[in-house]
Tab-separated table of C-alpha atoms and ligand atoms in Angstrom:
chain	number	residue	atom	x	y	z
B	376	UNK	CA	-10.965	31.113	61.347
B	377	UNK	CA	-11.393	30.448	64.869
B	378	UNK	CA	-14.880	29.610	66.080
B	379	UNK	CA	-16.179	32.940	67.804
B	380	UNK	CA	-19.319	31.402	70.120
B	381	UNK	CA	-19.007	28.469	72.207
B	382	UNK	CA	-22.079	28.905	73.147
B	383	UNK	CA	-23.735	27.511	69.758
B	384	UNK	CA	-25.530	24.076	70.382
B	385	UNK	CA	-25.249	21.115	67.321
B	386	UNK	CA	-28.636	18.679	67.628
B	387	UNK	CA	-30.244	16.173	64.888
B	388	UNK	CA	-33.327	16.378	62.739
B	389	UNK	CA	-35.523	13.485	64.181
B	390	UNK	CA	-36.896	10.894	62.163
B	391	UNK	CA	-37.269	6.926	62.130
B	392	UNK	CA	-34.929	6.602	59.216
B	393	UNK	CA	-33.493	9.719	58.244
B	394	UNK	CA	-32.262	8.808	55.031
B	395	UNK	CA	-35.681	8.750	53.770
B	396	UNK	CA	-37.562	10.945	55.984
B	397	UNK	CA	-35.343	13.771	55.997
B	398	UNK	CA	-35.656	13.940	52.309
B	399	UNK	CA	-39.006	13.277	51.487
B	400	UNK	CA	-39.733	16.074	54.331
B	401	UNK	CA	-37.790	18.494	52.154
B	402	UNK	CA	-39.107	17.175	49.040
B	403	UNK	CA	-42.865	17.777	50.292
B	404	UNK	CA	-42.897	20.298	52.488
B	405	UNK	CA	-39.226	21.743	52.522
B	406	UNK	CA	-39.799	25.416	54.191
B	407	UNK	CA	-41.919	23.470	57.099
B	408	UNK	CA	-39.326	21.361	57.434
B	409	UNK	CA	-36.599	23.916	57.211
B	410	UNK	CA	-38.368	26.310	59.771
B	411	UNK	CA	-38.708	23.036	62.176
B	412	UNK	CA	-34.520	22.903	62.540
B	413	UNK	CA	-33.571	25.544	64.907
B	414	UNK	CA	-35.814	23.847	67.719
B	415	UNK	CA	-32.684	20.664	67.555
B	416	UNK	CA	-29.728	23.323	67.762
B	417	UNK	CA	-28.295	26.116	65.860
B	418	UNK	CA	-26.344	23.392	63.708
B	419	UNK	CA	-28.460	20.998	62.822
B	420	UNK	CA	-27.335	17.348	61.204
B	421	UNK	CA	-29.951	16.096	58.485
B	422	UNK	CA	-30.050	13.447	55.856
B	423	UNK	CA	-30.019	13.784	52.088
B	424	UNK	CA	-30.561	10.113	51.435
B	425	UNK	CA	-27.285	8.401	51.840
B	426	UNK	CA	-25.232	12.128	52.402
B	427	UNK	CA	-24.992	13.534	56.194
B	428	UNK	CA	-24.999	17.165	55.484
B	429	UNK	CA	-25.458	19.979	58.655
B	430	UNK	CA	-27.723	22.793	58.013
B	431	UNK	CA	-26.579	25.832	60.133
B	432	UNK	CA	-29.506	27.761	61.782
B	433	UNK	CA	-28.583	30.384	63.239
B	434	UNK	CA	-27.754	33.728	61.977
B	435	UNK	CA	-24.297	34.633	63.242
B	436	UNK	CA	-23.259	31.159	62.261
B	437	UNK	CA	-24.882	31.618	59.139
B	438	UNK	CA	-22.277	34.584	58.654
B	439	UNK	CA	-19.143	32.526	60.467
B	440	UNK	CA	-19.913	30.130	57.414
B	441	UNK	CA	-19.990	32.811	54.470
B	442	UNK	CA	-17.250	34.893	56.082
B	443	UNK	CA	-15.009	32.125	55.760
B	444	UNK	CA	-15.265	30.731	52.107
B	445	UNK	CA	-11.642	28.912	51.669
B	446	UNK	CA	-13.130	26.754	54.497
B	447	UNK	CA	-16.737	26.489	53.716
B	448	UNK	CA	-16.326	26.655	49.595
B	449	UNK	CA	-18.909	26.174	46.422
B	450	UNK	CA	-19.923	22.666	46.734
B	451	UNK	CA	-21.967	20.122	48.050
B	452	UNK	CA	-25.312	18.581	45.912
B	453	UNK	CA	-26.315	21.891	44.731
B	454	UNK	CA	-23.429	23.125	43.339
B	455	UNK	CA	-22.276	19.854	42.230
B	456	UNK	CA	-25.068	19.541	40.004
B	457	UNK	CA	-25.114	23.326	39.130
B	458	UNK	CA	-21.662	22.784	37.392
B	459	UNK	CA	-22.972	20.153	34.494
B	460	UNK	CA	-24.994	23.323	33.823
B	461	UNK	CA	-22.503	26.405	34.407
B	462	UNK	CA	-19.452	24.721	34.412
B	463	UNK	CA	-16.785	26.835	36.398
B	464	UNK	CA	-18.521	30.330	36.211
B	465	UNK	CA	-19.018	32.663	38.932
B	466	UNK	CA	-21.567	31.105	40.658
B	467	UNK	CA	-19.924	27.703	40.729
B	468	UNK	CA	-16.364	28.206	40.607
B	469	UNK	CA	-13.914	27.373	43.504
B	470	UNK	CA	-12.308	29.592	45.835
B	471	UNK	CA	-8.912	29.847	43.769
B	472	UNK	CA	-10.671	30.726	40.583
B	473	UNK	CA	-13.286	33.450	41.813
B	474	UNK	CA	-11.177	36.466	42.633
B	475	UNK	CA	-10.088	36.621	38.619
B	476	UNK	CA	-13.412	35.895	37.540
B	477	UNK	CA	-15.217	38.328	40.320
B	478	UNK	CA	-12.471	41.149	39.243
B	479	UNK	CA	-13.886	40.672	35.097
B	480	UNK	CA	-17.050	40.788	35.954
B	481	UNK	CA	-17.643	43.684	38.662
B	482	UNK	CA	-17.543	46.315	37.093
B	483	UNK	CA	-20.637	45.648	34.867
B	484	UNK	CA	-22.409	45.503	38.233
B	485	UNK	CA	-21.184	48.238	39.685
B	486	UNK	CA	-24.001	51.546	40.870
B	487	UNK	CA	-22.662	53.821	37.759
B	488	UNK	CA	-23.527	51.085	35.389
B	489	UNK	CA	-26.432	49.661	36.768
B	490	UNK	CA	-28.157	53.091	36.953
B	491	UNK	CA	-27.226	53.133	32.970
B	492	UNK	CA	-29.822	50.604	32.717
B	493	UNK	CA	-32.596	52.065	34.506
B	494	UNK	CA	-34.218	53.094	30.969
B	495	UNK	CA	-34.151	50.212	29.473
B	496	UNK	CA	-35.553	48.585	32.217
B	497	UNK	CA	-38.157	50.958	32.311
B	498	UNK	CA	-39.039	49.854	28.530
B	499	UNK	CA	-38.838	46.140	29.181
B	500	UNK	CA	-41.698	46.675	31.913
B	501	UNK	CA	-44.040	49.006	30.018
B	502	UNK	CA	-43.337	47.080	26.691
B	503	UNK	CA	-44.524	43.970	28.647
B	504	UNK	CA	-47.725	45.377	30.497
B	505	UNK	CA	-48.760	47.495	27.387
B	506	UNK	CA	-50.047	44.177	26.067
B	507	UNK	CA	-52.334	43.779	28.569
B	508	UNK	CA	-56.336	44.165	28.131
B	509	UNK	CA	-58.918	45.135	31.053
B	510	UNK	CA	-60.399	42.221	32.809
B	511	UNK	CA	-58.059	39.919	30.530
B	512	UNK	CA	-55.994	37.053	32.898
B	513	UNK	CA	-52.369	37.389	31.881
B	514	UNK	CA	-49.922	34.451	33.042
B	515	UNK	CA	-47.992	36.633	35.019
B	516	UNK	CA	-45.060	34.503	35.950
B	517	UNK	CA	-44.749	34.009	32.147
B	518	UNK	CA	-45.104	37.565	31.295
B	519	UNK	CA	-42.468	38.996	34.146
B	520	UNK	CA	-39.704	36.561	32.651
B	521	UNK	CA	-39.867	37.803	29.546
B	522	UNK	CA	-39.518	40.912	31.113
B	523	UNK	CA	-35.990	39.490	33.053
B	524	UNK	CA	-34.909	37.732	30.231
B	525	UNK	CA	-35.548	41.262	28.143
B	526	UNK	CA	-33.362	43.191	30.660
B	527	UNK	CA	-30.474	40.597	31.262
B	528	UNK	CA	-29.958	39.956	27.670
B	529	UNK	CA	-29.384	43.650	27.196
B	530	UNK	CA	-27.643	43.884	29.670
B	531	UNK	CA	-25.279	41.190	28.577
B	532	UNK	CA	-25.485	40.781	24.628
B	533	UNK	CA	-26.999	44.631	23.980
B	534	UNK	CA	-30.191	43.098	22.143
B	535	UNK	CA	-33.074	41.637	23.232
B	536	UNK	CA	-33.456	37.254	22.249
B	537	UNK	CA	-35.487	36.315	19.196
B	538	UNK	CA	-39.052	35.137	20.245
B	539	UNK	CA	-37.744	31.597	19.584
B	540	UNK	CA	-34.798	32.230	21.942
B	541	UNK	CA	-36.415	33.826	24.863
B	542	UNK	CA	-39.052	30.930	24.905
B	543	UNK	CA	-35.888	28.513	24.680
B	544	UNK	CA	-34.621	30.298	28.220
B	545	UNK	CA	-38.009	30.325	29.779
B	546	UNK	CA	-38.879	26.795	28.985
B	547	UNK	CA	-35.408	25.645	29.694
B	548	UNK	CA	-35.577	27.192	32.700
B	549	UNK	CA	-38.790	25.584	34.172
B	550	UNK	CA	-37.189	22.042	33.558
B	551	UNK	CA	-33.639	22.982	35.131
B	552	UNK	CA	-35.123	24.481	38.711
B	553	UNK	CA	-37.741	22.028	39.141
B	554	UNK	CA	-35.032	19.240	38.486
B	555	UNK	CA	-31.691	21.174	40.166
B	556	UNK	CA	-33.991	20.854	43.332
B	557	UNK	CA	-34.747	16.850	43.167
B	558	UNK	CA	-31.088	16.379	42.135
B	559	UNK	CA	-29.985	18.287	45.296
B	560	UNK	CA	-32.512	16.527	47.570
B	561	UNK	CA	-31.568	13.675	46.555
B	562	UNK	CA	-27.999	13.482	45.674
B	563	UNK	CA	-27.631	10.169	43.736
B	564	UNK	CA	-25.862	10.476	40.595
B	565	UNK	CA	-26.633	7.112	39.453
B	566	UNK	CA	-30.640	7.898	39.791
B	567	UNK	CA	-29.857	10.501	37.119
B	568	UNK	CA	-28.496	8.664	34.604
B	569	UNK	CA	-30.903	6.328	33.946
B	570	UNK	CA	-32.875	7.650	30.326
B	571	UNK	CA	-36.190	8.208	32.485
B	572	UNK	CA	-38.394	10.728	30.467
B	573	UNK	CA	-37.804	13.230	33.225
B	574	UNK	CA	-33.911	12.688	33.229
B	575	UNK	CA	-33.822	13.226	29.738
B	576	UNK	CA	-36.056	16.292	29.896
B	577	UNK	CA	-33.635	18.136	32.139
B	578	UNK	CA	-30.590	17.044	29.834
B	579	UNK	CA	-32.271	18.598	26.746
B	580	UNK	CA	-33.273	21.284	28.613
B	581	UNK	CA	-29.473	21.961	29.632
B	582	UNK	CA	-28.704	21.467	25.862
B	583	UNK	CA	-31.161	23.941	24.826
B	584	UNK	CA	-30.025	26.858	27.155
B	585	UNK	CA	-26.264	26.188	26.314
B	586	UNK	CA	-27.529	25.826	22.206
B	587	UNK	CA	-29.121	29.623	22.839
B	588	UNK	CA	-25.956	31.207	24.190
B	589	UNK	CA	-23.344	29.633	21.596
B	590	UNK	CA	-25.745	30.478	18.828
B	591	UNK	CA	-25.430	34.025	20.680
B	592	UNK	CA	-21.700	34.065	20.453
B	593	UNK	CA	-21.323	32.688	17.345
B	594	UNK	CA	-24.177	35.821	15.585
B	595	UNK	CA	-21.744	38.281	17.744
B	596	UNK	CA	-18.764	36.937	16.005
B	597	UNK	CA	-19.516	37.325	12.653
B	598	UNK	CA	-20.046	41.230	13.101
B	599	UNK	CA	-16.569	43.030	12.358
B	600	UNK	CA	-15.132	44.424	15.826
B	601	UNK	CA	-17.013	42.136	17.931
B	602	UNK	CA	-15.218	42.320	21.174
B	603	UNK	CA	-15.298	46.288	21.143
B	604	UNK	CA	-18.977	46.356	21.903
B	605	UNK	CA	-19.711	47.808	25.654
B	606	UNK	CA	-21.499	44.974	26.835
B	607	UNK	CA	-20.680	41.842	29.151
B	608	UNK	CA	-20.189	40.021	26.003
B	609	UNK	CA	-18.023	42.549	24.540
B	610	UNK	CA	-15.885	42.235	27.834
B	611	UNK	CA	-15.940	38.322	28.011
B	612	UNK	CA	-14.788	38.300	24.154
B	613	UNK	CA	-11.747	40.551	25.212
B	614	UNK	CA	-10.937	38.333	27.721
B	615	UNK	CA	-11.466	35.193	25.737
B	616	UNK	CA	-9.222	36.765	22.842
B	617	UNK	CA	-6.804	37.581	24.762
B	618	UNK	CA	-3.337	35.548	25.135
B	619	UNK	CA	-1.855	36.054	28.621
B	620	UNK	CA	-2.570	33.236	31.549
B	621	UNK	CA	-6.168	35.021	32.024
B	622	UNK	CA	-7.369	34.256	28.684
B	623	UNK	CA	-11.218	32.827	29.129
B	624	UNK	CA	-11.421	29.515	27.148
B	625	UNK	CA	-14.508	28.744	25.095
B	626	UNK	CA	-15.560	26.871	27.650
B	627	UNK	CA	-15.386	29.474	30.401
B	628	UNK	CA	-17.256	32.045	28.002
B	629	UNK	CA	-19.837	29.966	27.666
B	630	UNK	CA	-20.160	28.544	31.575
B	631	UNK	CA	-19.960	32.825	32.237
B	632	UNK	CA	-22.553	33.705	29.936
B	633	UNK	CA	-25.238	30.752	30.947
B	634	UNK	CA	-24.038	31.761	34.733
B	635	UNK	CA	-25.323	35.131	34.070
B	636	UNK	CA	-28.255	34.839	31.899
B	637	UNK	CA	-29.997	32.089	34.098
B	638	UNK	CA	-29.064	33.893	37.348
B	639	UNK	CA	-30.079	37.537	36.197
B	640	UNK	CA	-33.719	35.742	34.753
B	641	UNK	CA	-34.849	33.409	37.413
B	642	UNK	CA	-34.561	35.238	40.491
B	643	UNK	CA	-35.369	38.368	39.679
B	644	UNK	CA	-38.960	36.959	38.002
B	645	UNK	CA	-39.218	34.797	41.049
B	646	UNK	CA	-39.172	38.223	43.271
B	647	UNK	CA	-41.490	40.504	41.447
B	648	UNK	CA	-44.199	37.362	40.864
B	649	UNK	CA	-43.758	37.136	44.874
B	650	UNK	CA	-44.497	40.785	44.758
B	651	UNK	CA	-47.976	40.929	42.983
B	652	UNK	CA	-49.009	37.375	44.367
B	653	UNK	CA	-48.295	38.851	48.173
B	654	UNK	CA	-49.833	42.880	46.989
B	655	UNK	CA	-53.328	41.006	46.019
B	656	UNK	CA	-53.324	39.665	49.847
B	657	UNK	CA	-52.592	42.497	51.148
B	658	UNK	CA	-54.789	45.758	49.985
B	659	UNK	CA	-53.152	48.152	52.561
B	660	UNK	CA	-49.832	47.662	51.314
B	661	UNK	CA	-51.117	47.517	47.766
B	662	UNK	CA	-53.113	50.750	48.410
B	663	UNK	CA	-49.959	52.457	49.569
B	664	UNK	CA	-48.032	51.172	46.947
B	665	UNK	CA	-50.165	53.021	44.583
B	666	UNK	CA	-50.844	56.111	46.291
B	667	UNK	CA	-46.737	56.562	46.159
B	668	UNK	CA	-46.303	55.481	42.487
B	669	UNK	CA	-48.993	57.764	41.594
B	670	UNK	CA	-47.569	60.308	43.109
B	671	UNK	CA	-43.859	59.934	42.279
B	672	UNK	CA	-44.664	59.113	38.414
B	673	UNK	CA	-47.175	61.797	38.074
B	674	UNK	CA	-48.588	60.406	34.956
B	675	UNK	CA	-44.867	59.017	33.472
B	676	UNK	CA	-45.086	55.743	32.159
B	677	UNK	CA	-41.282	54.565	33.981
B	678	UNK	CA	-39.035	56.146	36.296
B	679	UNK	CA	-36.226	58.098	35.893
B	680	UNK	CA	-33.417	58.383	38.407
B	681	UNK	CA	-34.967	60.949	40.544
B	682	UNK	CA	-38.333	59.413	40.878
B	683	UNK	CA	-36.723	55.898	41.070
B	684	UNK	CA	-34.934	57.198	44.655
B	685	UNK	CA	-38.267	58.926	45.584
B	686	UNK	CA	-39.977	55.158	45.469
B	687	UNK	CA	-38.861	54.459	48.851
B	688	UNK	CA	-42.418	52.314	49.973
B	689	UNK	CA	-42.067	50.581	46.608
B	690	UNK	CA	-38.664	49.629	47.544
B	691	UNK	CA	-39.647	48.536	51.085
B	692	UNK	CA	-42.027	46.115	49.502
B	693	UNK	CA	-39.468	44.669	46.817
B	694	UNK	CA	-37.391	44.422	50.437
B	695	UNK	CA	-40.292	42.520	52.255
B	696	UNK	CA	-40.943	40.137	49.395
B	697	UNK	CA	-37.441	38.941	49.463
B	698	UNK	CA	-37.601	38.590	53.251
B	699	UNK	CA	-40.632	36.590	52.822
B	700	UNK	CA	-39.695	34.650	49.771
B	701	UNK	CA	-36.174	34.965	49.152
B	702	UNK	CA	-36.232	33.341	45.327
B	703	UNK	CA	-32.732	31.880	46.403
B	704	UNK	CA	-33.873	29.782	49.726
B	705	UNK	CA	-31.207	26.984	50.147
B	706	UNK	CA	-27.579	26.692	49.173
B	707	UNK	CA	-25.080	24.387	49.978
B	708	UNK	CA	-21.150	24.531	50.665
B	709	UNK	CA	-18.211	21.488	51.143
B	710	UNK	CA	-16.105	21.798	53.940
B	711	UNK	CA	-12.160	22.023	52.203
B	712	UNK	CA	-10.808	20.624	55.348
B	713	UNK	CA	-11.590	19.442	58.966
B	714	UNK	CA	-13.255	22.081	61.147
B	715	UNK	CA	-15.029	22.584	64.291
B	716	UNK	CA	-18.426	24.201	64.178
B	717	UNK	CA	-20.797	24.306	66.930
B	718	UNK	CA	-18.618	21.923	68.911
B	719	UNK	CA	-18.895	19.084	65.992
B	720	UNK	CA	-15.896	18.066	64.410
B	721	UNK	CA	-16.940	18.072	60.132
B	722	UNK	CA	-14.770	16.197	57.978
B	723	UNK	CA	-13.393	17.721	55.153
B	724	UNK	CA	-15.585	17.089	52.491
B	725	UNK	CA	-18.995	17.772	54.958
B	726	UNK	CA	-21.794	19.560	53.222
B	727	UNK	CA	-23.124	22.825	54.802
B	728	UNK	CA	-26.532	23.937	54.470
B	729	UNK	CA	-27.869	27.596	54.719
B	730	UNK	CA	-31.025	28.724	54.012
B	731	UNK	CA	-32.448	32.942	54.075
B	732	UNK	CA	-35.926	31.824	54.254
B	733	UNK	CA	-35.180	29.579	57.153
B	734	UNK	CA	-33.153	33.093	58.756
B	735	UNK	CA	-35.901	35.487	57.695
B	736	UNK	CA	-38.894	33.651	59.360
B	737	UNK	CA	-36.967	33.404	62.551
B	738	UNK	CA	-39.424	35.377	65.095
B	739	UNK	CA	-36.248	36.345	67.406
B	740	UNK	CA	-34.924	38.735	64.320
B	741	UNK	CA	-38.445	39.549	62.797
B	742	UNK	CA	-41.508	39.687	64.894
B	743	UNK	CA	-44.367	37.788	63.391
B	744	UNK	CA	-42.420	36.579	60.738
B	745	UNK	CA	-45.196	34.971	58.667
B	746	UNK	CA	-46.575	38.574	58.186
B	747	UNK	CA	-45.784	40.473	55.144
B	748	UNK	CA	-45.379	44.148	56.514
B	749	UNK	CA	-43.099	46.420	53.991
B	750	UNK	CA	-43.209	49.218	56.603
B	751	UNK	CA	-40.483	47.078	58.465
B	752	UNK	CA	-38.103	48.544	56.485
B	753	UNK	CA	-39.035	51.763	56.334
B	754	UNK	CA	-35.830	54.027	57.479
B	755	UNK	CA	-37.040	54.941	61.137
B	756	UNK	CA	-37.889	51.375	61.925
B	757	UNK	CA	-35.401	49.205	59.739
B	758	UNK	CA	-32.795	49.971	62.698
B	759	UNK	CA	-34.601	47.840	64.706
B	760	UNK	CA	-34.220	44.821	62.534
B	761	UNK	CA	-30.470	42.645	63.951
B	762	UNK	CA	-27.398	43.591	60.964
B	763	UNK	CA	-27.129	40.314	58.897
B	764	UNK	CA	-30.818	38.980	59.470
B	765	UNK	CA	-31.712	39.937	56.071
B	766	UNK	CA	-29.654	37.891	53.885
B	767	UNK	CA	-31.417	37.659	50.201
B	768	UNK	CA	-28.635	38.214	48.348
B	769	UNK	CA	-25.786	35.930	50.976
B	770	UNK	CA	-22.785	37.959	52.168
B	771	UNK	CA	-18.541	37.422	52.312
B	772	UNK	CA	-17.220	37.546	48.997
B	773	UNK	CA	-19.627	34.692	47.177
B	774	UNK	CA	-22.584	37.600	47.732
B	775	UNK	CA	-24.720	37.852	44.732
B	776	UNK	CA	-22.988	40.515	42.286
B	777	UNK	CA	-26.287	41.176	40.524
B	778	UNK	CA	-27.905	42.649	43.834
B	779	UNK	CA	-28.122	46.382	43.034
B	780	UNK	CA	-28.976	45.424	39.477
B	781	UNK	CA	-31.916	43.179	40.766
B	782	UNK	CA	-33.167	45.953	43.487
B	783	UNK	CA	-33.332	48.546	40.602
B	784	UNK	CA	-34.875	46.063	38.167
B	785	UNK	CA	-37.785	44.820	40.908
B	786	UNK	CA	-38.110	48.784	42.166
B	787	UNK	CA	-38.671	49.981	38.800
B	788	UNK	CA	-40.554	47.227	37.380
B	789	UNK	CA	-43.217	47.071	40.406
B	790	UNK	CA	-43.925	51.184	39.587
B	791	UNK	CA	-44.440	50.633	36.501
B	792	UNK	CA	-46.184	47.887	36.321
B	793	UNK	CA	-48.738	49.141	39.454
B	794	UNK	CA	-49.102	52.290	37.635
B	795	UNK	CA	-51.406	50.813	35.303
B	796	UNK	CA	-52.508	47.426	36.662
B	797	UNK	CA	-54.104	46.125	39.926
B	798	UNK	CA	-53.770	42.607	39.567
B	799	UNK	CA	-56.345	39.996	41.100
B	800	UNK	CA	-55.544	36.552	41.942
B	801	UNK	CA	-57.518	34.023	39.581
B	802	UNK	CA	-59.153	31.156	41.794
B	803	UNK	CA	-58.323	27.827	40.494
B	804	UNK	CA	-54.982	28.490	38.899
B	805	UNK	CA	-52.497	29.049	41.753
B	806	UNK	CA	-51.680	24.966	41.569
B	807	UNK	CA	-50.023	23.751	44.460
B	808	UNK	CA	-46.754	25.067	45.526
B	809	UNK	CA	-44.029	22.898	43.807
B	810	UNK	CA	-40.559	23.433	45.477
B	811	UNK	CA	-37.620	23.656	43.162
B	812	UNK	CA	-34.345	25.655	43.181
B	813	UNK	CA	-36.031	28.760	43.266
B	814	UNK	CA	-39.014	29.853	45.297
B	815	UNK	CA	-41.747	32.076	43.693
B	816	UNK	CA	-44.905	31.764	42.118
B	817	UNK	CA	-44.164	29.235	39.055
B	818	UNK	CA	-47.606	29.315	37.626
B	819	UNK	CA	-49.324	32.541	38.733
B	820	UNK	CA	-52.274	33.918	36.672
B	821	UNK	CA	-53.721	37.343	37.319
B	822	UNK	CA	-56.637	39.543	36.504
B	823	UNK	CA	-55.970	43.425	34.971
B	824	UNK	CA	-57.971	46.154	36.119
B	825	UNK	CA	-56.842	49.057	35.147
B	826	UNK	CA	-55.402	51.721	36.689
B	827	UNK	CA	-55.135	54.375	34.022
B	828	UNK	CA	-57.056	54.682	30.742
B	829	UNK	CA	-55.658	51.640	28.738
B	830	UNK	CA	-55.937	50.946	25.392
B	831	UNK	CA	-58.898	48.605	24.171
B	832	UNK	CA	-58.518	46.154	21.552
B	833	UNK	CA	-57.587	42.893	20.537
B	834	UNK	CA	-55.108	41.335	23.471
B	835	UNK	CA	-51.670	40.473	22.348
B	836	UNK	CA	-50.081	38.024	25.218
B	837	UNK	CA	-53.305	38.286	27.423
B	838	UNK	CA	-56.523	35.955	27.772
B	839	UNK	CA	-59.896	37.189	27.626
B	840	UNK	CA	-62.029	36.504	30.696
B	841	UNK	CA	-63.102	33.199	31.147
B	842	UNK	CA	-66.505	32.130	30.682
N	1024	LIG	C1	-34.317	39.384	43.399
N	1024	LIG	C2	-32.679	38.607	42.607
N	1024	LIG	C3	-31.433	37.891	43.178
N	1024	LIG	C4	-31.695	37.409	44.067
N	1024	LIG	C5	-32.429	37.263	45.164
N	1024	LIG	C6	-30.134	36.872	43.959
N	1024	LIG	C7	-29.820	35.986	45.010
N	1024	LIG	C8	-28.085	35.579	45.261
N	1024	LIG	C9	-27.737	34.533	46.140
N	1024	LIG	C10	-28.254	34.376	47.688
N	1024	LIG	C11	-26.602	34.561	45.848
N	1024	LIG	C12	-25.311	33.797	46.755
N	1024	LIG	C13	-25.751	32.247	46.602
N	1024	LIG	C14	-24.959	31.245	47.611
N	1024	LIG	O1	-24.408	31.999	48.723
N	1024	LIG	O2	-24.285	30.266	47.729
N	1024	LIG	C15	-26.275	35.043	44.510
N	1024	LIG	C16	-25.116	34.618	43.284
N	1024	LIG	C17	-25.039	35.337	42.589
N	1024	LIG	N1	-25.957	35.975	41.873
N	1024	LIG	FE1	-27.623	36.508	42.567
N	1024	LIG	N2	-30.025	37.001	43.132
N	1024	LIG	C18	-30.413	37.811	42.314
N	1024	LIG	C19	-30.558	38.533	41.186
N	1024	LIG	C20	-29.502	38.360	40.473
N	1024	LIG	C21	-28.890	39.232	39.077
N	1024	LIG	C22	-29.935	39.731	38.590
N	1024	LIG	C23	-27.695	38.397	38.488
N	1024	LIG	C24	-26.730	38.787	37.304
N	1024	LIG	C25	-27.264	39.191	36.389
N	1024	LIG	C26	-26.973	37.608	39.557
N	1024	LIG	C27	-25.913	37.022	39.582
N	1024	LIG	C28	-25.337	36.286	40.779
N	1024	LIG	C29	-24.099	36.006	40.293
N	1024	LIG	C30	-22.932	36.105	39.361
N	1024	LIG	C31	-23.407	35.207	41.805
N	1024	LIG	C32	-22.387	34.705	42.404
N	1024	LIG	C33	-21.247	35.908	42.783
N	1024	LIG	C34	-20.024	35.528	43.208
N	1024	LIG	O3	-19.896	34.058	43.961
N	1024	LIG	O4	-19.177	35.818	43.197
N	1024	LIG	N3	-27.700	37.673	40.432
N	1024	LIG	N4	-27.357	35.752	44.358
C-alpha cells in the first residue's frame, strides 16, 4: 500500500543509553513515556532492551498500519509472548490464517447473538452486586472479574464455571497480564527461561489456565451430542470433529478457547473497574448517570433491550472510560517486508507499536484530554471528534471481534450496579498503579452506599467496614 502522506515526520526518543532508559521509562511510567513521544515525530524510534522498535503516534499513521495487516502483521514482543499462551488463536494468528478463523467465530459475536445474551449479562451483574451490603467494602476488581468470567463462560460454554475454576482463571490472569507486560518491555527470552520464582509463577499460571480449558472440553465431550450445543464450544467442536482441510486440531481448539476466555474476561473487567473508579472522582457525571438509570430502569433490576437502547448517558460514560483508560493500551506488529513509513526504511522483521492510550490523549483530537467528560459522546457533540481518533477496539480486519458484546455488557452491568449502589473509594486501598498488559485498577476496593433499599444481614462476598 503506498504511503499516503509524505508530511509525516520521524524521530528518535531521547535518552543517554536508550536500550536501558527507554525500557525503564516504559516499565516505570509507561503512560507518561508514551505521551511524551509525539514531541519527537509522528513515528518515533525507541529501544526495548536490545530491540529497535517504532511507535506510530499520529492517528492517520496508526490507521495506515492497521489497514495494511499483510505488511504489519501480528508479531513483535507482545504477540510473540502471547503465542505461548494462546498459540495461534484468533488474537495471535498470522494474517494468512486469520480469515478462516474469523469467519468461523464472527457469527457468534454479531449484534443478533449479542442481543440474545442481554438477559444473562443482567443475571450475572445482579448476582454479583446482590451480595453486597450497605457500608461494607468490596474488592471491586475481583467482583467485576467474577461478573465478566460469568458472562464469558456462559457465552463460550453455556454454563458458569465452578468456584474453583473461576478462581483459577482470575488468579492466573492477574499473574499473566503482569508477566506479559514485563516480557514485552524487555523482550529477551533467555531472561525468562531462568527458573526464578517470578518465571515459575508465570509458567504455572499459563499451565493452570490451559488445564481449566482442557477440563471444560473434556467435561463437554462426556455428554452425548456434545457438539450439537448452540454455543461457541459447540461451534468449535463441530469444526474439530469435521474432516475437511479446515478441521480444527486439538491444539487449535484449546488456543481459540483460551483466547476467547482471556480476552472476554480481562478487558471488560478492567473497563468496568475504571468506570467506577472514574465515577467516584466525578460526582456530576455520577449524578447524571444515576438519574438516567433510575428513570430508565424504573425499579427493574436489569435492563431489557428497550431500556438498553435508552441508556444513552451510561453508554457515553463507558465510551469516555474507554477513551481515558483503554484496557488495551499498547500493541505490537511486525513488518513482513521492507517498507517505507514516515520517510524511514523499515526492514522486514521490524517491530512497530501503536497505543490507543496515546491517541486518546492527543489534545488535537480531544480538547483537555486528561478530563473525564462523558458529554463528549452525546450525539450532538460526538460529531466534533475527528474520525478514527477513538480506537479502543482497534480498526481494520484485526478489530476486536467482541466490541459489541463488550459495549453491551459494560453498559448493562454499569446500569445494574449503579441502580443499587453508589461506590465510594476507600483511602489506602488504591495501591500504586502497576503497569500490565492491560490498563485498569487491578486492586480497587470500594465502599457500598445503598441507593435503593437493600437486604440486611451477613455479607457473602463483602467485608464489614474497617474499624
Ligand atoms: C472493553 C473490552 C474490550 C476491549 C477494550 C478490547 C480491545 C481489543 C483490541 C484493541 C483488539 C485489537 C488488538 C490489536 O490491534 O493488536 C482486540 C482484539 C480482539 N478481541 Fe477484544 N476487547 C474487548 C473485549 C473483548 C471481548 C468481550 C472479546 C470476546 C469474548 C474479545 C475478543 C477479541 C478477539 C478474539 C480479538 C482478535 C480479533 C482478530 O484479530 O480478528 N475482546 N480487542
